[in-house]
Coordinates of C-alpha atoms in Angstrom, one line a residue:
M125 CA 100.2 112.6 -61.7
S126 CA 103.8 112.2 -62.4
A127 CA 106.5 110.2 -60.7
T128 CA 109.2 111.2 -63.1
P129 CA 111.6 114.1 -62.6
Q130 CA 110.7 117.4 -64.2
R131 CA 112.5 118.4 -67.3
H132 CA 114.6 120.9 -65.4
R133 CA 115.6 118.6 -62.6
R134 CA 119.2 118.9 -61.9
T135 CA 121.5 116.2 -60.6
R136 CA 121.6 116.3 -56.8
R137 CA 124.7 117.8 -55.4
L138 CA 127.1 115.2 -54.1
A139 CA 129.5 117.8 -52.8
L140 CA 128.2 121.1 -51.6
T141 CA 131.3 123.2 -51.7
A142 CA 134.8 123.1 -50.3
L143 CA 133.4 125.2 -47.4
A144 CA 133.3 123.3 -44.1
V145 CA 129.8 124.0 -42.9
A146 CA 129.6 124.2 -39.1
T147 CA 126.7 122.6 -37.2
A148 CA 123.5 124.6 -37.9
G149 CA 122.8 124.9 -34.2
G150 CA 119.1 125.3 -34.7
A151 CA 117.0 125.2 -31.5
M152 CA 114.7 122.2 -31.3
L153 CA 111.4 121.1 -30.0
A154 CA 110.9 117.3 -30.0
A155 CA 107.1 117.2 -30.6
A156 CA 104.8 114.2 -31.1
L157 CA 107.2 111.8 -29.5
P158 CA 105.7 108.3 -29.2
A159 CA 105.0 106.9 -25.7
G160 CA 108.1 105.5 -24.1
A161 CA 110.5 107.0 -26.6
A162 CA 114.0 107.6 -25.2
S163 CA 116.0 110.7 -26.1
G164 CA 119.0 108.4 -26.9
D165 CA 117.2 106.3 -29.5
G166 CA 119.3 107.6 -32.3
Y167 CA 116.7 110.0 -33.6
G168 CA 118.1 112.3 -36.3
R169 CA 119.8 109.7 -38.5
D170 CA 118.5 107.0 -40.8
H171 CA 117.5 103.7 -39.4
D172 CA 117.3 100.9 -42.1
R173 CA 116.1 97.9 -40.2
G174 CA 115.3 95.8 -43.2
R175 CA 111.5 95.9 -43.0
T176 CA 111.3 99.6 -42.0
V177 CA 113.4 102.6 -42.9
D178 CA 113.3 106.2 -41.6
V179 CA 112.6 108.9 -44.2
Q180 CA 113.5 112.4 -43.3
M181 CA 111.1 115.1 -44.5
L182 CA 112.2 118.7 -44.3
S183 CA 109.5 121.2 -44.8
F184 CA 108.8 125.0 -44.7
N185 CA 106.1 127.4 -45.9
D186 CA 105.3 131.0 -46.7
L187 CA 108.7 132.0 -47.9
H188 CA 107.2 134.9 -49.9
G189 CA 110.4 135.4 -51.9
T190 CA 112.2 136.6 -48.8
L191 CA 115.8 136.0 -49.9
E192 CA 117.5 138.3 -47.4
P193 CA 116.9 138.1 -43.6
P194 CA 113.6 139.9 -42.8
Q195 CA 114.0 143.3 -41.2
G196 CA 112.7 144.3 -37.8
S197 CA 110.5 142.2 -35.5
S198 CA 109.2 140.2 -38.5
G199 CA 112.7 138.7 -38.7
N200 CA 112.5 137.1 -35.2
V201 CA 111.1 133.9 -33.9
T202 CA 109.8 133.7 -30.3
E203 CA 111.3 131.0 -28.1
R204 CA 109.6 130.0 -24.8
Q205 CA 112.1 129.6 -22.0
A206 CA 112.0 127.1 -19.2
D207 CA 110.9 129.7 -16.7
G208 CA 107.9 130.7 -18.9
T209 CA 109.5 133.9 -20.3
T210 CA 110.1 134.3 -24.0
K211 CA 113.1 135.3 -26.1
A212 CA 113.3 136.8 -29.6
I213 CA 115.8 135.1 -31.9
P214 CA 116.8 136.7 -35.2
A215 CA 116.2 134.1 -37.9
G216 CA 115.8 133.7 -41.6
G217 CA 117.5 134.4 -44.9
V218 CA 118.0 131.8 -47.7
E219 CA 121.8 131.9 -47.2
Y220 CA 121.2 130.5 -43.7
L221 CA 118.2 128.3 -44.7
A222 CA 120.4 126.6 -47.3
T223 CA 123.1 125.9 -44.8
S224 CA 120.6 124.5 -42.3
L225 CA 118.9 122.2 -44.8
R226 CA 122.2 120.9 -46.2
E227 CA 123.5 120.2 -42.7
A228 CA 120.2 118.5 -41.7
R229 CA 120.4 116.2 -44.7
K230 CA 123.8 114.8 -43.8
G231 CA 123.7 111.2 -42.9
H232 CA 120.3 110.7 -44.4
R233 CA 120.0 108.4 -47.4
Y234 CA 116.3 109.0 -47.6
S235 CA 115.5 112.7 -47.4
V236 CA 112.8 114.7 -49.2
T237 CA 112.1 118.5 -48.9
A238 CA 108.6 119.8 -49.3
A239 CA 106.8 123.1 -48.9
A240 CA 103.2 124.3 -48.3
G241 CA 102.8 127.2 -50.6
D242 CA 103.3 131.0 -50.9
M243 CA 106.9 130.4 -51.9
I244 CA 106.5 133.5 -54.1
G245 CA 104.2 136.6 -54.1
A246 CA 104.2 139.6 -51.7
S247 CA 107.9 139.4 -52.1
P248 CA 110.6 142.0 -51.1
M249 CA 112.0 144.0 -54.0
V250 CA 115.1 141.8 -54.8
S251 CA 112.7 139.1 -55.9
G252 CA 109.4 140.9 -56.6
L253 CA 110.9 143.4 -59.0
F254 CA 111.8 140.5 -61.2
H255 CA 108.5 138.7 -61.0
D256 CA 110.0 136.2 -58.4
E257 CA 112.4 134.6 -60.8
P258 CA 115.1 135.1 -58.1
A259 CA 113.0 133.2 -55.5
I260 CA 112.4 130.3 -57.8
E261 CA 116.1 130.1 -58.5
A262 CA 116.9 130.1 -54.8
L263 CA 114.3 127.4 -54.1
N264 CA 116.1 125.3 -56.8
D265 CA 119.4 125.8 -55.0
L266 CA 117.7 124.8 -51.8
D267 CA 116.9 121.4 -53.5
L268 CA 113.2 121.7 -52.8
D269 CA 111.4 118.7 -54.2
V270 CA 107.8 119.6 -54.2
S271 CA 105.4 122.4 -53.0
S272 CA 101.7 123.1 -53.0
V273 CA 100.6 126.4 -54.5
G274 CA 99.3 129.0 -52.1
N275 CA 97.1 132.0 -52.6
H276 CA 100.0 134.3 -53.4
E277 CA 101.2 132.1 -56.2
F278 CA 98.1 133.5 -58.1
D279 CA 98.9 137.2 -57.6
E280 CA 99.9 137.5 -61.2
G281 CA 97.5 134.9 -62.6
K282 CA 97.6 131.4 -63.9
T283 CA 99.7 132.1 -67.0
E284 CA 102.5 133.6 -64.9
L285 CA 102.3 130.8 -62.4
R286 CA 102.8 128.3 -65.2
R287 CA 105.8 130.3 -66.3
M288 CA 107.2 129.9 -62.8
Q289 CA 106.8 126.1 -63.2
Y290 CA 108.0 125.6 -66.7
G291 CA 110.2 128.6 -67.4
G292 CA 110.6 131.2 -70.2
C293 CA 111.2 134.9 -70.0
H294 CA 108.5 137.4 -69.0
P295 CA 106.1 138.1 -71.8
V296 CA 106.3 141.9 -71.4
E297 CA 109.6 142.6 -69.7
G298 CA 111.6 139.8 -71.4
C299 CA 114.7 138.3 -69.9
F300 CA 116.2 140.1 -67.0
E301 CA 119.8 138.9 -67.4
P302 CA 121.5 139.2 -70.8
G303 CA 121.9 135.8 -72.5
K304 CA 119.9 134.0 -69.8
E305 CA 116.5 132.5 -70.1
F306 CA 114.5 131.8 -66.9
G307 CA 114.5 128.0 -66.5
G308 CA 111.5 127.6 -64.2
A309 CA 111.1 125.6 -61.1
E310 CA 113.1 122.3 -60.7
F311 CA 110.6 121.2 -58.1
K312 CA 107.0 120.3 -58.7
Y313 CA 104.3 122.8 -58.0
L314 CA 101.0 121.0 -57.1
A315 CA 97.5 122.4 -57.5
A316 CA 95.1 119.5 -57.0
N317 CA 92.1 121.6 -56.1
V318 CA 92.7 124.4 -58.7
V319 CA 90.7 123.5 -61.8
D320 CA 91.2 125.3 -65.1
D321 CA 87.7 126.2 -66.3
R322 CA 88.6 125.6 -69.9
T323 CA 90.2 122.2 -69.6
K324 CA 88.2 121.0 -66.5
R325 CA 91.5 119.6 -65.2
P326 CA 93.9 120.8 -62.4
M327 CA 96.0 123.7 -63.8
L328 CA 99.2 122.1 -62.5
N329 CA 100.0 118.5 -61.4
P330 CA 97.8 117.4 -58.5
T331 CA 100.3 114.9 -57.1
Y332 CA 104.0 114.0 -57.1
I333 CA 105.5 110.6 -56.2
W334 CA 109.0 110.8 -54.6
K335 CA 111.1 107.7 -55.0
K336 CA 114.3 106.5 -53.5
G337 CA 115.1 102.8 -54.1
D338 CA 112.1 100.9 -53.1
V339 CA 110.6 103.7 -51.0
K340 CA 107.8 105.7 -52.4
I341 CA 105.9 108.6 -50.9
G342 CA 103.1 110.4 -52.6
F343 CA 102.4 114.2 -52.1
I344 CA 99.1 115.9 -52.7
G345 CA 99.1 119.7 -52.9
V346 CA 96.2 122.1 -52.4
T347 CA 95.6 125.7 -51.5
L348 CA 92.8 127.0 -49.4
E349 CA 89.4 126.9 -51.1
G350 CA 88.9 130.6 -50.2
T351 CA 91.8 131.8 -52.4
P352 CA 89.4 133.8 -54.6
D353 CA 88.4 135.8 -51.6
I354 CA 91.9 137.0 -50.8
V355 CA 93.4 137.4 -54.3
T356 CA 92.5 140.0 -56.9
A357 CA 89.9 138.9 -59.5
D358 CA 92.4 138.9 -62.3
G359 CA 94.7 136.6 -60.4
V360 CA 92.1 133.8 -60.3
K361 CA 90.3 134.4 -63.5
G362 CA 89.3 131.2 -65.3
L363 CA 90.0 129.0 -62.3
T364 CA 87.8 127.2 -59.8
F365 CA 89.0 126.3 -56.3
G366 CA 87.7 123.1 -54.8
D367 CA 87.2 121.8 -51.2
E368 CA 90.5 120.9 -49.6
V369 CA 89.3 117.7 -47.8
E370 CA 87.3 116.3 -50.8
T371 CA 90.2 117.0 -53.1
I372 CA 92.9 115.4 -50.8
N373 CA 90.7 112.3 -50.2
K374 CA 90.1 111.9 -53.9
Y375 CA 93.7 111.9 -54.8
A376 CA 94.7 109.8 -51.8
D377 CA 92.4 107.1 -53.3
Q378 CA 94.1 107.5 -56.7
L379 CA 97.5 107.2 -55.2
N380 CA 96.5 104.0 -53.3
R381 CA 95.3 102.5 -56.5
Q382 CA 98.7 103.2 -58.0
G383 CA 100.3 101.3 -55.1
V384 CA 101.4 104.4 -53.2
K385 CA 100.4 103.9 -49.6
S386 CA 102.6 106.5 -47.9
I387 CA 101.0 110.0 -48.5
V388 CA 101.7 113.5 -47.3
A389 CA 99.3 116.4 -47.9
L390 CA 100.7 119.8 -48.5
I391 CA 98.0 122.3 -47.6
H392 CA 98.1 126.0 -47.9
E393 CA 95.7 126.5 -45.0
G394 CA 96.6 126.8 -41.4
G395 CA 95.9 127.1 -37.7
L396 CA 96.3 129.4 -34.8
P397 CA 98.3 128.0 -31.8
A398 CA 97.5 129.3 -28.4
S399 CA 101.1 130.6 -28.1
G400 CA 103.3 132.5 -30.6
A401 CA 106.4 130.6 -29.4
Y402 CA 107.7 128.1 -32.0
N403 CA 108.5 125.6 -29.2
Y404 CA 105.0 125.7 -27.7
D405 CA 103.5 122.2 -27.1
C406 CA 100.1 122.4 -28.7
N407 CA 99.4 118.8 -27.5
V408 CA 98.9 119.9 -23.9
P409 CA 96.5 119.1 -22.3
G410 CA 95.5 116.7 -25.1
A411 CA 96.3 116.0 -28.7
G412 CA 95.9 119.1 -30.7
A413 CA 94.2 120.9 -27.8
G414 CA 96.3 124.0 -28.2
I415 CA 95.5 124.9 -31.8
S416 CA 92.4 126.4 -33.5
G417 CA 91.5 127.6 -36.9
A418 CA 90.5 126.1 -40.3
I419 CA 93.2 123.4 -40.3
V420 CA 91.7 121.6 -37.3
D421 CA 88.5 120.6 -39.1
I422 CA 90.5 119.7 -42.2
A423 CA 92.9 117.5 -40.3
K424 CA 90.0 115.7 -38.6
N425 CA 88.3 114.9 -41.9
V426 CA 91.2 114.1 -44.3
S427 CA 91.4 110.4 -45.1
P428 CA 93.4 108.1 -42.8
K429 CA 95.3 107.2 -46.0
V430 CA 97.2 110.5 -45.5
D431 CA 100.1 110.1 -43.0
A432 CA 101.1 113.7 -42.4
L433 CA 99.9 117.2 -43.1
V434 CA 102.3 120.0 -43.9
T435 CA 100.4 123.3 -43.7
G436 CA 100.9 127.1 -44.0
H437 CA 99.1 130.4 -44.7
T438 CA 98.7 131.7 -41.1
H439 CA 102.5 132.2 -40.7
Q440 CA 102.4 130.4 -37.4
A441 CA 104.7 127.7 -36.0
Y442 CA 103.2 124.5 -34.7
A443 CA 103.8 120.8 -34.5
C444 CA 100.6 119.1 -33.3
N445 CA 99.1 115.6 -33.2
I446 CA 95.5 115.6 -34.4
P447 CA 94.0 112.1 -34.7
D448 CA 92.8 111.1 -38.2
P449 CA 89.2 109.8 -38.7
A450 CA 90.4 106.2 -37.8
G451 CA 91.7 107.5 -34.5
N452 CA 95.4 107.1 -35.3
S453 CA 97.8 109.9 -34.4
R454 CA 98.8 112.2 -37.3
T455 CA 101.2 115.2 -37.3
V456 CA 100.1 118.6 -38.5
T457 CA 103.0 121.1 -38.9
S458 CA 103.8 124.6 -39.9
A459 CA 107.1 126.4 -39.9
A460 CA 106.1 130.0 -39.4
S461 CA 107.2 132.1 -42.5
Y462 CA 110.0 133.8 -44.4
G463 CA 112.4 130.9 -43.9
R464 CA 112.9 131.5 -40.2
L465 CA 112.1 127.9 -39.3
Y466 CA 112.0 124.5 -40.9
T467 CA 110.4 121.3 -39.7
D468 CA 112.3 118.0 -39.6
T469 CA 109.9 115.1 -39.6
T470 CA 110.9 111.4 -39.4
L471 CA 108.5 109.1 -41.3
T472 CA 109.0 105.4 -40.5
Y473 CA 108.3 103.6 -43.8
D474 CA 107.3 99.9 -43.7
R475 CA 108.6 98.1 -46.8
R476 CA 106.0 95.3 -46.5
T477 CA 102.9 97.5 -46.2
K478 CA 104.5 100.4 -48.2
D479 CA 102.9 102.7 -45.6
I480 CA 104.1 105.0 -42.8
V481 CA 103.9 103.4 -39.3
R482 CA 101.2 105.2 -37.3
T483 CA 99.1 104.0 -34.3
P484 CA 96.8 105.8 -31.8
V485 CA 99.8 106.6 -29.7
K486 CA 102.6 106.8 -32.3
A487 CA 102.9 109.6 -34.8
P488 CA 105.9 110.6 -36.9
L489 CA 108.7 112.3 -34.9
V490 CA 108.8 116.1 -35.4
V491 CA 111.4 118.7 -34.6
Q492 CA 111.1 122.4 -35.2
K493 CA 114.4 124.0 -36.0
V494 CA 115.3 127.7 -36.0
V495 CA 117.3 129.1 -39.0
N496 CA 119.8 130.9 -36.9
R497 CA 122.0 133.7 -38.4
D498 CA 125.1 132.7 -36.4
Q499 CA 125.9 129.9 -38.8
P500 CA 127.9 130.2 -42.1
K501 CA 126.1 131.5 -45.1
A502 CA 125.8 129.3 -48.2
P503 CA 128.1 131.0 -50.7
D504 CA 126.0 130.0 -53.8
L505 CA 123.0 131.7 -52.3
T506 CA 125.1 134.8 -51.3
E507 CA 126.2 135.0 -54.9
L508 CA 122.6 134.7 -56.1
I509 CA 121.4 137.6 -53.9
Q510 CA 124.3 139.8 -54.8
R511 CA 123.7 139.2 -58.5
W512 CA 120.0 140.2 -58.3
N513 CA 120.7 143.1 -55.9
A514 CA 123.1 144.5 -58.4
L515 CA 120.3 144.5 -61.0
A516 CA 117.9 146.1 -58.6
A517 CA 120.3 148.6 -57.1
P518 CA 119.6 151.7 -59.3
I519 CA 116.0 151.6 -58.2
A520 CA 116.2 149.9 -54.8
N521 CA 118.8 152.2 -53.2
R522 CA 117.0 155.5 -53.7
P523 CA 116.1 157.1 -50.4
M524 CA 112.4 157.7 -49.9
G525 CA 112.3 159.1 -46.4
Y526 CA 113.7 159.0 -42.8
I527 CA 112.4 157.4 -39.6
S528 CA 113.5 158.0 -36.0
A529 CA 112.8 154.4 -34.8
D530 CA 111.5 151.1 -35.9
I531 CA 107.9 151.4 -37.2
A532 CA 106.3 148.0 -36.7
G533 CA 104.0 146.6 -39.3
R534 CA 104.0 142.9 -40.1
G535 CA 106.0 142.1 -37.0
S536 CA 103.4 143.7 -34.7
T537 CA 101.0 141.4 -32.8
E538 CA 98.7 144.3 -31.9
Y539 CA 95.5 145.0 -33.6
E540 CA 96.5 148.6 -34.4
K541 CA 99.9 148.6 -36.0
P542 CA 102.0 151.8 -36.1
L543 CA 102.9 151.2 -39.8
G544 CA 99.3 150.6 -40.6
S545 CA 98.5 154.0 -39.3
V546 CA 101.2 155.6 -41.4
I547 CA 99.9 153.9 -44.5
A548 CA 96.3 154.8 -43.9
D549 CA 97.3 158.4 -43.2
A550 CA 99.3 158.5 -46.4
Q551 CA 96.3 157.3 -48.4
L552 CA 93.9 159.8 -46.8
E553 CA 96.3 162.7 -47.4
A554 CA 96.8 161.8 -51.1
L555 CA 93.1 161.2 -51.8
A556 CA 91.5 163.9 -49.7
P557 CA 91.7 166.8 -52.3
A558 CA 88.4 167.2 -54.1
D559 CA 90.0 166.5 -57.5
K560 CA 91.6 163.3 -56.1
G561 CA 88.4 161.8 -54.7
G562 CA 87.5 163.9 -51.6
A563 CA 88.4 161.1 -49.1
Q564 CA 87.3 161.6 -45.5
L565 CA 88.9 158.5 -44.1
A566 CA 91.1 155.6 -45.3
L567 CA 91.0 151.8 -44.6
M568 CA 94.0 149.5 -45.0
N569 CA 93.9 145.7 -44.9
P570 CA 96.5 144.4 -42.4
G571 CA 97.6 141.6 -44.7
G572 CA 98.8 144.1 -47.2
I573 CA 101.5 145.3 -44.8
R574 CA 104.3 142.9 -45.6
S575 CA 107.1 144.1 -43.3
D576 CA 108.3 146.6 -40.7
L577 CA 110.2 149.7 -41.4
A578 CA 113.5 149.1 -39.5
Y579 CA 115.7 151.9 -38.2
K580 CA 118.9 150.0 -38.5
A581 CA 120.4 150.2 -42.0
A582 CA 120.2 147.0 -44.1
G583 CA 122.9 148.2 -46.4
A584 CA 125.0 151.2 -47.0
E585 CA 122.2 153.7 -46.8
G586 CA 122.6 154.6 -43.1
D587 CA 120.5 154.2 -40.1
G588 CA 117.0 155.6 -40.3
V589 CA 117.0 155.9 -44.1
V590 CA 114.0 154.3 -45.8
T591 CA 115.0 153.2 -49.3
Y592 CA 112.7 152.4 -52.2
G593 CA 113.5 148.8 -51.8
E594 CA 112.4 148.9 -48.2
S595 CA 109.1 150.7 -48.9
Y596 CA 108.5 148.3 -51.7
T597 CA 108.9 145.4 -49.3
V598 CA 106.2 146.9 -47.1
Q599 CA 103.8 147.5 -50.0
P600 CA 104.8 145.1 -52.8
F601 CA 101.4 144.6 -54.5
T602 CA 101.3 148.1 -56.1
N603 CA 97.5 148.0 -55.7
M604 CA 95.7 151.0 -57.3
M605 CA 93.9 153.1 -54.8
T606 CA 90.2 154.0 -55.0
V607 CA 87.9 156.5 -53.3
V608 CA 84.3 155.3 -53.0
D609 CA 80.9 156.2 -51.4
L610 CA 79.9 154.1 -48.4
T611 CA 77.0 154.8 -46.0
G612 CA 77.7 155.0 -42.3
A613 CA 75.7 151.8 -41.9
Q614 CA 78.0 150.1 -44.5
L615 CA 81.1 151.4 -42.6
I616 CA 79.8 149.9 -39.4
T617 CA 79.1 146.6 -41.1
A618 CA 82.7 146.6 -42.5
L619 CA 84.0 147.0 -39.0
Q620 CA 81.8 144.1 -37.8
Q621 CA 83.1 142.0 -40.7
Q622 CA 86.5 142.3 -39.2
V623 CA 85.4 139.9 -36.4
T624 CA 82.7 137.8 -38.0
G625 CA 82.3 135.3 -40.8
P626 CA 83.8 131.9 -41.3
V627 CA 87.4 133.2 -41.4
N628 CA 87.5 136.5 -39.7
G629 CA 85.3 135.3 -36.8
L630 CA 88.1 132.9 -35.9
S631 CA 91.0 135.1 -36.8
P632 CA 90.0 138.8 -36.8
K633 CA 91.4 141.0 -39.6
I634 CA 91.5 144.4 -38.0
L635 CA 91.6 147.2 -40.6
Q636 CA 94.1 149.9 -40.2
V637 CA 92.4 153.3 -40.1
S638 CA 93.5 156.9 -40.8
K639 CA 93.8 159.6 -38.1
G640 CA 90.5 160.9 -36.9
F641 CA 88.6 157.6 -37.3
T642 CA 88.1 156.0 -33.9
Y643 CA 86.1 153.2 -32.3
T644 CA 86.2 150.6 -29.5
L645 CA 86.8 146.9 -30.0
D646 CA 85.5 144.8 -27.1
T647 CA 87.2 141.4 -27.2
T648 CA 85.3 140.2 -24.2
K649 CA 82.2 140.0 -26.3
A650 CA 81.4 137.7 -29.3
G651 CA 80.7 138.2 -33.0
A652 CA 79.5 141.6 -34.2
D653 CA 79.0 142.8 -30.7
R654 CA 82.7 143.2 -30.4
I655 CA 82.3 146.5 -32.3
V656 CA 80.9 149.1 -29.9
V657 CA 78.6 150.8 -32.5
D658 CA 78.1 154.1 -30.7
S659 CA 81.8 154.5 -30.3
V660 CA 82.5 154.7 -34.0
K661 CA 83.4 158.3 -34.8
L662 CA 85.0 160.5 -37.4
N663 CA 86.8 163.5 -36.1
G664 CA 84.9 163.2 -32.8
E665 CA 81.5 163.1 -34.5
A666 CA 79.4 159.9 -34.3
I667 CA 79.1 158.0 -37.6
D668 CA 75.6 158.6 -39.0
P669 CA 74.2 155.3 -40.5
A670 CA 72.2 157.2 -43.1
R671 CA 75.0 159.6 -44.2
T672 CA 77.3 159.0 -47.2
Y673 CA 81.1 159.1 -46.6
R674 CA 84.0 159.1 -49.1
V675 CA 86.4 156.3 -48.1
A676 CA 89.8 155.6 -49.6
M677 CA 90.9 152.0 -49.9
N678 CA 92.9 149.8 -52.3
E679 CA 91.3 147.9 -55.2
F680 CA 91.6 144.6 -53.2
L681 CA 89.4 145.9 -50.4
A682 CA 87.1 147.6 -52.8
G683 CA 86.5 144.2 -54.4
G684 CA 85.4 142.7 -51.1
G685 CA 88.8 141.0 -50.3
D686 CA 89.6 139.4 -47.0
G687 CA 85.9 138.8 -46.1
F688 CA 84.8 142.5 -46.4
G689 CA 81.9 141.8 -48.7
V690 CA 80.0 144.9 -47.8
L691 CA 82.8 147.0 -49.4
K692 CA 81.8 145.7 -52.8
E693 CA 78.5 147.6 -52.4
H694 CA 80.3 150.9 -52.8
K695 CA 79.2 153.6 -55.4
N696 CA 80.9 156.4 -57.3
K697 CA 84.4 154.9 -57.4
L698 CA 87.4 157.0 -58.5
V699 CA 90.7 155.3 -59.2
G700 CA 93.9 157.0 -58.0
A701 CA 97.6 156.4 -57.8
S702 CA 99.1 153.1 -56.6
D703 CA 99.5 152.5 -52.9
L704 CA 103.3 152.3 -53.2
D705 CA 103.5 155.7 -54.9
I706 CA 101.3 157.2 -52.3
F707 CA 103.3 155.7 -49.5
N708 CA 106.6 156.9 -50.9
A709 CA 105.2 160.4 -51.5
Y710 CA 104.1 160.5 -47.8
L711 CA 107.5 159.4 -46.6
T712 CA 109.3 162.0 -48.7
G713 CA 106.9 164.8 -47.7
H714 CA 106.8 164.1 -44.0
S715 CA 110.5 163.4 -43.1
S716 CA 114.0 164.6 -43.6
P717 CA 117.4 163.8 -42.0
A718 CA 116.8 166.6 -39.5
A719 CA 113.2 165.7 -38.8
P720 CA 112.6 162.0 -39.3
L721 CA 109.2 160.4 -39.1
A722 CA 108.4 159.0 -35.7
P723 CA 106.1 156.0 -35.0
P724 CA 102.5 157.2 -34.4
A725 CA 100.7 156.6 -31.2
A726 CA 98.3 153.7 -31.1
D727 CA 95.2 155.7 -30.1
R728 CA 92.7 155.1 -32.8
I729 CA 91.3 151.7 -31.8
T730 CA 90.5 151.3 -28.1
V731 CA 90.8 147.6 -27.3
I732 CA 89.0 146.1 -24.3
K733 CA 90.5 142.8 -23.2

């Protein structure tokens, strides 16, 4: 545990630039207001009353190296209107996030910025091509103070994650910019529940103590215990992931013994609000009534010594009050993903008790703010993006294919995603030849689809052109593809595992399937019964439980990732090309300027609602 600045910590900027930054104009939701609070009580600027002082905590999560505004529907946030309708607002991009955060900090003597993991990993090409050094550099420029690790921080393993923290050039590819060595993160990465099997100690700092004058706030950072289930085996090799609640409570006790009574937990695990609108009130009809998922039980069991929970992982937006075990109101927040939102929380610090003021009816004040794109861009972040884009341009700007309209992937809320169908079809086509594996169908995990394909040009390539950089953003993991033997019974079990188990039972992970594989998903039923077994067919013929099928899938799924344990039981595995190479080959082979690829019909999974 360290309260001292990291060796790379820069001096805080006293003057941003000569640019006059206009008001950010982010839309707000005042959530968790204490009983009797008035709108004109001066919320939004520091109050130093002698005994108590307001501390501003700005937080976000799941940036995933998204430096430029996300394309397509994944670049919008949903805002609920007064009449009950919803409105899509374009949001995100670190140039705008920097402006928003800098504007928000004005007038606040006490301001700390924190994040809840997945700052890097599954990143668009401008960051991912360079092993996320650009994203870390951008986070430094955003003046981030502290972040928990998330599961995607482990995509390239513990050694690479330590390089992200402490700096140094890539061990294989070296330094990406002539004469420049990567300096590492100027913020603290926390990994309290990630133990190095060799040293038996957390692989990174478990806690961080933020200090300003006589005010001290401790941060504990954890990722979800189930990280090994959703990261490749190589990424978590030599590491053990502990229980989130036990770990947080352990370090909360330690911080208390050091005299730190104000504590925030940064947890890369999340919830599922009943509405996708960022300004949905999840405290109606009661505290935390409108949210479900893993974070609810965590919040109910984390020690009362912890004053606020900043969460992530589910890419949802919420600001809820979930009472702690002592019955006092406690905020649980998440700011969606990709830098489209940030959360502004006011923590009232009592100098006598050194604790945050909380009671059964009073929790910290929370406001969710949209990172609008109608505000000025931060020029230093613009320069950063331009610099890295110039390095990536020879590869990123190559056209791979052409589309006639947006093909929704990550931004789709439907179980069957048009882009998922395209990817599965590409994998089947590439691996169907006998010498490539003889695949009869393909399965694609929905979490591996990281973006949409947008028709509108992002640069100078022209509308409808899909560049290598854009296809890379959709499939950034470059997973190797496999073709394996599965019985019909195992295939049906895999479909049932989409909607069962401790995670998928609460938040289904519906596999994307190739053309010709069809079935019915009955959401009116519970558990495995949601898969209508006699509806599962391949090319119109019912799946035979006793028959063996050749199935294409990426290495992650073949290893049982995302809760699909039955897929590990495969036989006769053949390894093929990478998912990205296959995707690009399909785009090139199935489209041209005169005959662009159209979004496929969603007719493979029949959903009963």
